[in-house]
C-alpha cells in the first residue's frame, strides 16, 4: 500500500472517495456515525460529467444497470400551463448521453459492491468521530465526507461556516405508478416536482413554507394540475421524508487543511437541492481528489490536495450559489415577473 487514509462518512461522496483511494493503492478505512448505511431517499439525478467520473471509478456499468434516462421535463404553472423546458435535451446533445436518474439505495449498492470487491476496506458503523486530530496523527490522509454537520470541518476548517436554514420545508417520496408528467410546477411560495426513478414508479418532491403533516402538505397542492393531487393521495405518508432545507454558509475559503485533510460533498459545500446536483458534486469531488492523490503519490500529498482544491472548490461553490438563487426564484411569492420571464423562453 502506498499510504493510509481514513474516510469519515459513508454516503455517496465517502464511498466514492474510498473506492478511488483504494484503486490508487492506498489502505483505506471508513468511519460512519450511523449504525447502518443511509438508504432512505428517492432519486438522484446524475449529470453526464458525474457519469464519466463513475466510469473512471469503475462503478459506471453497475450504476447504469439501475438508472433510467430523464427526458421531456417541463416547468408548469399550477394550472398545468407549460412555461419552459428543463435543458435535458441540450445536455444530451452536448454530452452524447442523457441525464440519468437512480434511486439512492441502488447507487449506494453499486458503490458498496465495488468496495466489497476489494475485500480489504473496513467500514465501521456507530463511529461518532470527535477526535479529529487523533485521526490526522494516525493517517496520511483524512477525508471529511460527513455531511453538512461535518465533525471534520468543525475542527479543522473555518468555524464560521455551518448549516443555515433557508426558510422552507421539503418533502420527498415515491409513488407506485408512472405519472407520465415530469418536471416541476412552480407556484406562489411553493413548488412540486416529478421524475421517473424506475419502471412503474414516480419520484416526487415538494417544497412549501411549512407543513408538519401529510394532510397539510396535500392541502397546499389540492387544486394543482393532475397528477399532483393523485400522487400525494396515492402515496403512503409513512414513507414520506420531511426535512428543513439548509445550505452551508458562508462558503469555505478552502476544501483542504494542513496538507493532510480534505472535505468532499456536503461537508465542503452543502447546497439546496434545486439544481439536483448534490450527488453529482460529491461524485466529482471524490473522483478529482483521488485522481490527484494517485498522480502525486503520498510524498506529494500537499500538492495533490492543492490541485484538488483548485479543480473543485470554485466549481462546486458556483453550483451551490446557483442552486440557492434558483431556490429563491422558485419559491418567490411574486410570480408575475417570473412568469413573464418564462414566456420569453422556449417551451
XYZ file of C-alpha atoms in Angstrom:
347
model
C 0.000 0.000 0.000
C 1.205 3.491 -0.835
C -0.446 5.364 2.045
C -3.043 5.151 4.827
C -6.311 7.066 4.609
C -9.490 7.260 6.649
C -12.774 8.491 5.212
C -15.278 9.898 7.693
C -18.773 9.284 6.328
C -20.295 6.510 4.232
C -22.613 8.451 1.967
C -22.180 8.741 -1.790
C -19.142 11.016 -1.536
C -17.448 8.962 1.167
C -17.918 5.609 -0.559
C -16.780 7.023 -3.906
C -13.687 8.525 -2.251
C -12.822 5.216 -0.595
C -13.107 3.455 -3.949
C -10.846 5.961 -5.678
C -8.203 5.815 -2.943
C -8.203 2.028 -2.869
C -7.873 1.892 -6.662
C -4.855 4.199 -6.262
C -3.238 1.625 -3.984
C -3.987 3.207 -0.620
C -5.034 1.385 2.541
C -8.461 2.826 3.355
C -10.924 2.568 6.216
C -14.343 4.214 6.557
C -15.981 5.514 9.738
C -19.752 6.069 9.756
C -21.667 7.542 12.683
C -24.905 5.748 11.792
C -25.469 2.117 12.680
C -26.180 1.175 9.060
C -25.913 2.632 5.574
C -28.279 5.513 4.882
C -30.670 4.044 2.310
C -33.568 6.436 2.677
C -34.275 8.966 -0.031
C -35.553 8.902 -3.548
C -33.933 9.724 -6.891
C -30.561 11.232 -7.642
C -30.074 12.991 -10.970
C -26.628 12.142 -12.333
C -25.260 14.533 -14.975
C -23.092 13.109 -17.790
C -19.958 14.608 -16.208
C -20.638 12.701 -12.989
C -21.437 9.580 -15.001
C -17.977 9.832 -16.577
C -16.476 10.175 -13.087
C -18.280 6.985 -12.017
C -16.817 5.265 -15.084
C -13.318 6.295 -14.005
C -14.041 4.934 -10.537
C -15.117 1.619 -12.045
C -18.770 1.934 -10.981
C -20.340 3.155 -14.224
C -21.614 -0.167 -15.526
C -23.299 -1.143 -12.247
C -24.784 2.343 -11.934
C -26.249 2.328 -15.456
C -27.809 -1.073 -14.841
C -30.324 0.502 -12.432
C -30.587 4.048 -13.822
C -33.260 5.488 -16.128
C -32.948 8.406 -18.580
C -34.528 11.750 -17.798
C -36.111 13.394 -20.830
C -39.062 15.580 -21.736
C -39.369 17.534 -18.471
C -41.232 20.836 -18.359
C -41.796 23.718 -15.958
C -45.515 24.362 -15.462
C -47.869 26.673 -13.649
C -50.211 25.212 -11.013
C -52.945 25.212 -13.696
C -50.762 22.994 -15.895
C -49.623 25.536 -18.470
C -46.139 24.765 -19.817
C -43.834 27.726 -19.241
C -40.444 26.298 -20.232
C -38.457 23.108 -20.707
C -35.689 21.842 -18.491
C -32.445 21.774 -20.543
C -32.264 17.974 -20.685
C -32.272 17.693 -24.476
C -29.458 20.248 -24.717
C -27.426 18.360 -22.115
C -27.879 15.105 -24.018
C -26.898 16.641 -27.353
C -23.779 18.203 -25.899
C -22.622 15.182 -23.892
C -23.806 12.409 -26.188
C -25.602 10.751 -23.285
C -28.703 11.683 -21.274
C -29.055 12.757 -17.689
C -29.777 9.613 -15.671
C -31.866 9.109 -12.560
C -31.228 6.428 -9.974
C -32.746 5.559 -6.630
C -30.387 6.367 -3.767
C -30.314 2.763 -2.452
C -29.315 1.478 -5.906
C -26.420 3.936 -6.151
C -25.272 3.007 -2.639
C -25.479 -0.678 -3.619
C -23.346 -0.088 -6.722
C -20.685 1.722 -4.702
C -20.691 -0.914 -1.965
C -20.356 -3.734 -4.500
C -17.182 -2.116 -5.844
C -15.798 -1.662 -2.329
C -16.654 -5.240 -1.360
C -14.776 -6.499 -4.409
C -11.538 -5.183 -2.877
C -12.174 -7.230 0.234
C -9.971 -5.102 2.473
C -11.785 -1.793 3.067
C -13.262 -1.907 6.580
C -16.456 0.058 7.160
C -17.097 0.699 10.847
C -20.570 1.787 11.956
C -21.561 3.678 15.091
C -18.359 5.744 14.996
C -19.226 9.219 16.250
C -15.943 10.906 15.397
C -14.831 13.588 17.820
C -11.041 13.225 17.996
C -10.283 14.504 14.505
C -6.727 15.486 15.398
C -6.057 11.918 16.541
C -7.215 10.644 13.157
C -4.862 13.070 11.440
C -1.974 11.909 13.630
C -2.636 8.267 12.755
C -3.169 8.564 8.988
C -1.518 10.103 5.970
C -4.882 11.452 4.760
C -8.210 12.211 6.454
C -11.230 12.870 4.243
C -14.308 14.531 5.727
C -17.327 13.177 3.864
C -19.579 13.507 6.875
C -22.251 15.837 5.607
C -23.498 19.302 6.369
C -22.784 18.897 10.101
C -19.264 17.642 9.412
C -17.153 16.964 12.503
C -14.013 17.184 10.370
C -14.982 20.622 9.066
C -15.884 21.863 12.555
C -12.435 21.019 13.940
C -10.091 21.716 11.037
C -11.777 24.452 8.960
C -13.335 27.916 9.183
C -15.677 27.740 12.176
C -17.916 30.465 10.727
C -19.218 28.083 8.053
C -22.145 25.962 9.132
C -25.681 24.823 8.301
C -28.122 27.620 7.554
C -31.871 27.193 7.145
C -33.424 28.756 4.042
C -36.947 29.030 5.438
C -38.737 26.244 3.586
C -39.608 22.616 4.228
C -39.056 19.851 1.683
C -40.926 16.562 1.381
C -39.934 13.650 -0.859
C -41.491 10.327 -1.738
C -42.102 7.704 -4.414
C -45.486 6.914 -5.935
C -46.143 3.373 -7.133
C -47.260 4.372 -10.614
C -45.753 6.248 -13.556
C -47.174 9.761 -13.678
C -46.152 10.364 -17.298
C -45.789 14.066 -16.448
C -42.284 15.094 -15.457
C -40.567 18.299 -14.474
C -41.529 20.955 -11.950
C -44.575 23.055 -11.184
C -43.880 26.441 -9.640
C -46.490 28.320 -7.650
C -46.614 31.106 -5.118
C -44.026 30.279 -2.470
C -44.029 26.535 -3.249
C -43.211 24.024 -5.953
C -43.741 20.372 -6.823
C -41.505 18.112 -8.932
C -41.883 14.665 -10.502
C -39.287 12.487 -12.209
C -39.035 8.870 -13.307
C -36.980 6.663 -10.994
C -37.617 3.072 -12.152
C -40.307 1.263 -14.151
C -43.727 1.578 -12.537
C -42.747 4.298 -10.062
C -42.509 8.107 -9.885
C -40.152 10.125 -7.720
C -41.723 13.284 -6.326
C -40.581 16.214 -4.192
C -42.319 19.283 -2.842
C -41.265 22.465 -1.094
C -43.588 24.630 0.988
C -43.160 27.419 3.564
C -44.015 24.915 6.278
C -46.103 21.773 6.678
C -45.929 19.327 9.536
C -48.476 16.690 8.467
C -49.381 14.826 5.302
C -52.792 16.462 5.202
C -51.265 19.928 5.422
C -48.955 19.111 2.533
C -51.838 17.748 0.461
C -53.753 20.932 1.175
C -51.030 23.059 -0.390
C -51.449 21.231 -3.725
C -55.083 20.057 -3.751
C -56.084 22.424 -6.577
C -52.936 21.986 -8.707
C -52.930 20.247 -12.070
C -53.119 16.476 -12.465
C -51.492 14.210 -11.457
C -50.105 16.126 -8.455
C -53.127 15.582 -6.143
C -53.225 11.917 -7.173
C -49.510 11.445 -6.457
C -49.995 12.739 -2.923
C -53.281 10.907 -2.393
C -51.922 7.531 -3.507
C -48.559 7.654 -1.746
C -48.316 6.228 1.773
C -47.427 9.156 4.076
C -45.450 6.810 6.331
C -42.885 6.567 3.513
C -42.552 10.325 3.020
C -39.430 12.108 4.187
C -39.623 15.629 5.588
C -36.642 17.885 6.159
C -35.930 21.575 6.581
C -33.885 22.837 3.654
C -30.403 24.040 4.561
C -27.161 25.031 2.913
C -23.583 25.675 4.050
C -22.837 29.349 4.633
C -20.555 31.197 4.307
C -18.641 29.377 1.596
C -15.370 27.844 2.750
C -12.142 29.559 1.649
C -10.573 26.128 1.056
C -11.560 22.445 0.910
C -8.199 21.270 2.301
C -6.231 21.800 5.504
C -2.649 21.207 6.551
C -1.698 19.066 3.581
C -3.414 16.016 5.078
C -7.132 16.798 5.398
C -9.741 17.281 2.679
C -13.515 17.730 2.514
C -15.854 16.316 -0.129
C -19.582 16.549 -0.798
C -21.936 18.237 1.655
C -19.152 18.629 4.209
C -17.493 21.024 1.757
C -20.414 22.739 0.030
C -23.871 21.562 1.151
C -26.484 23.136 -1.101
C -30.216 23.330 -1.559
C -31.489 20.583 -3.897
C -32.962 22.902 -6.524
C -30.409 22.149 -9.240
C -30.373 18.448 -8.364
C -26.573 18.481 -8.243
C -25.772 17.359 -4.689
C -24.858 13.770 -5.560
C -23.106 14.861 -8.761
C -20.831 17.317 -6.989
C -19.973 14.726 -4.331
C -19.018 12.199 -7.023
C -16.955 14.789 -8.912
C -15.210 15.791 -5.682
C -14.360 12.185 -4.865
C -13.003 11.417 -8.320
C -10.973 14.641 -8.546
C -9.466 14.182 -5.075
C -8.486 10.569 -5.593
C -7.158 11.227 -9.098
C -4.916 13.988 -7.724
C -3.723 11.711 -4.912
C -2.946 8.938 -7.402
C -0.995 11.304 -9.635
C 1.110 12.849 -6.857
C 1.553 9.860 -4.507
C 1.882 10.015 -0.697
C 5.039 12.150 -0.800
C 3.271 14.727 -2.936
C 0.076 14.761 -0.875
C 0.102 18.522 -0.095
C 0.427 19.256 -3.819
C -2.341 16.750 -4.559
C -4.699 18.463 -2.128
C -3.896 21.869 -3.594
C -4.650 20.520 -7.066
C -7.964 19.086 -5.825
C -8.942 22.366 -4.191
C -8.050 24.285 -7.340
C -10.101 21.971 -9.549
C -13.207 21.613 -7.429
C -13.785 24.437 -4.958
C -14.871 27.268 -7.211
C -16.825 24.957 -9.485
C -18.743 23.338 -6.627
C -19.388 26.664 -4.930
C -20.767 28.125 -8.166
C -23.245 25.256 -8.308
C -24.199 25.797 -4.665
C -24.670 29.533 -5.250
C -26.764 28.893 -8.350
C -28.908 26.371 -6.515
C -29.590 28.793 -3.669
C -30.545 31.568 -6.086
C -32.813 29.192 -8.006
C -34.492 28.289 -4.727
C -35.280 31.959 -4.135
C -36.632 32.277 -7.667
C -38.748 29.107 -7.477
C -40.318 29.970 -4.131
C -40.918 33.649 -4.840
C -44.215 34.999 -3.556
C -44.455 37.391 -6.510
C -44.981 35.242 -9.597
C -45.957 37.801 -12.271
C -42.372 38.782 -13.163
C -41.226 35.166 -13.011
C -43.970 34.002 -15.346
C -43.313 36.864 -17.773
C -39.673 35.764 -17.957
C -40.775 32.229 -18.765
C -42.905 33.441 -21.641
C -39.714 34.634 -23.335
C -38.133 31.157 -23.069
C -38.634 28.245 -25.497
C -41.093 25.618 -24.265
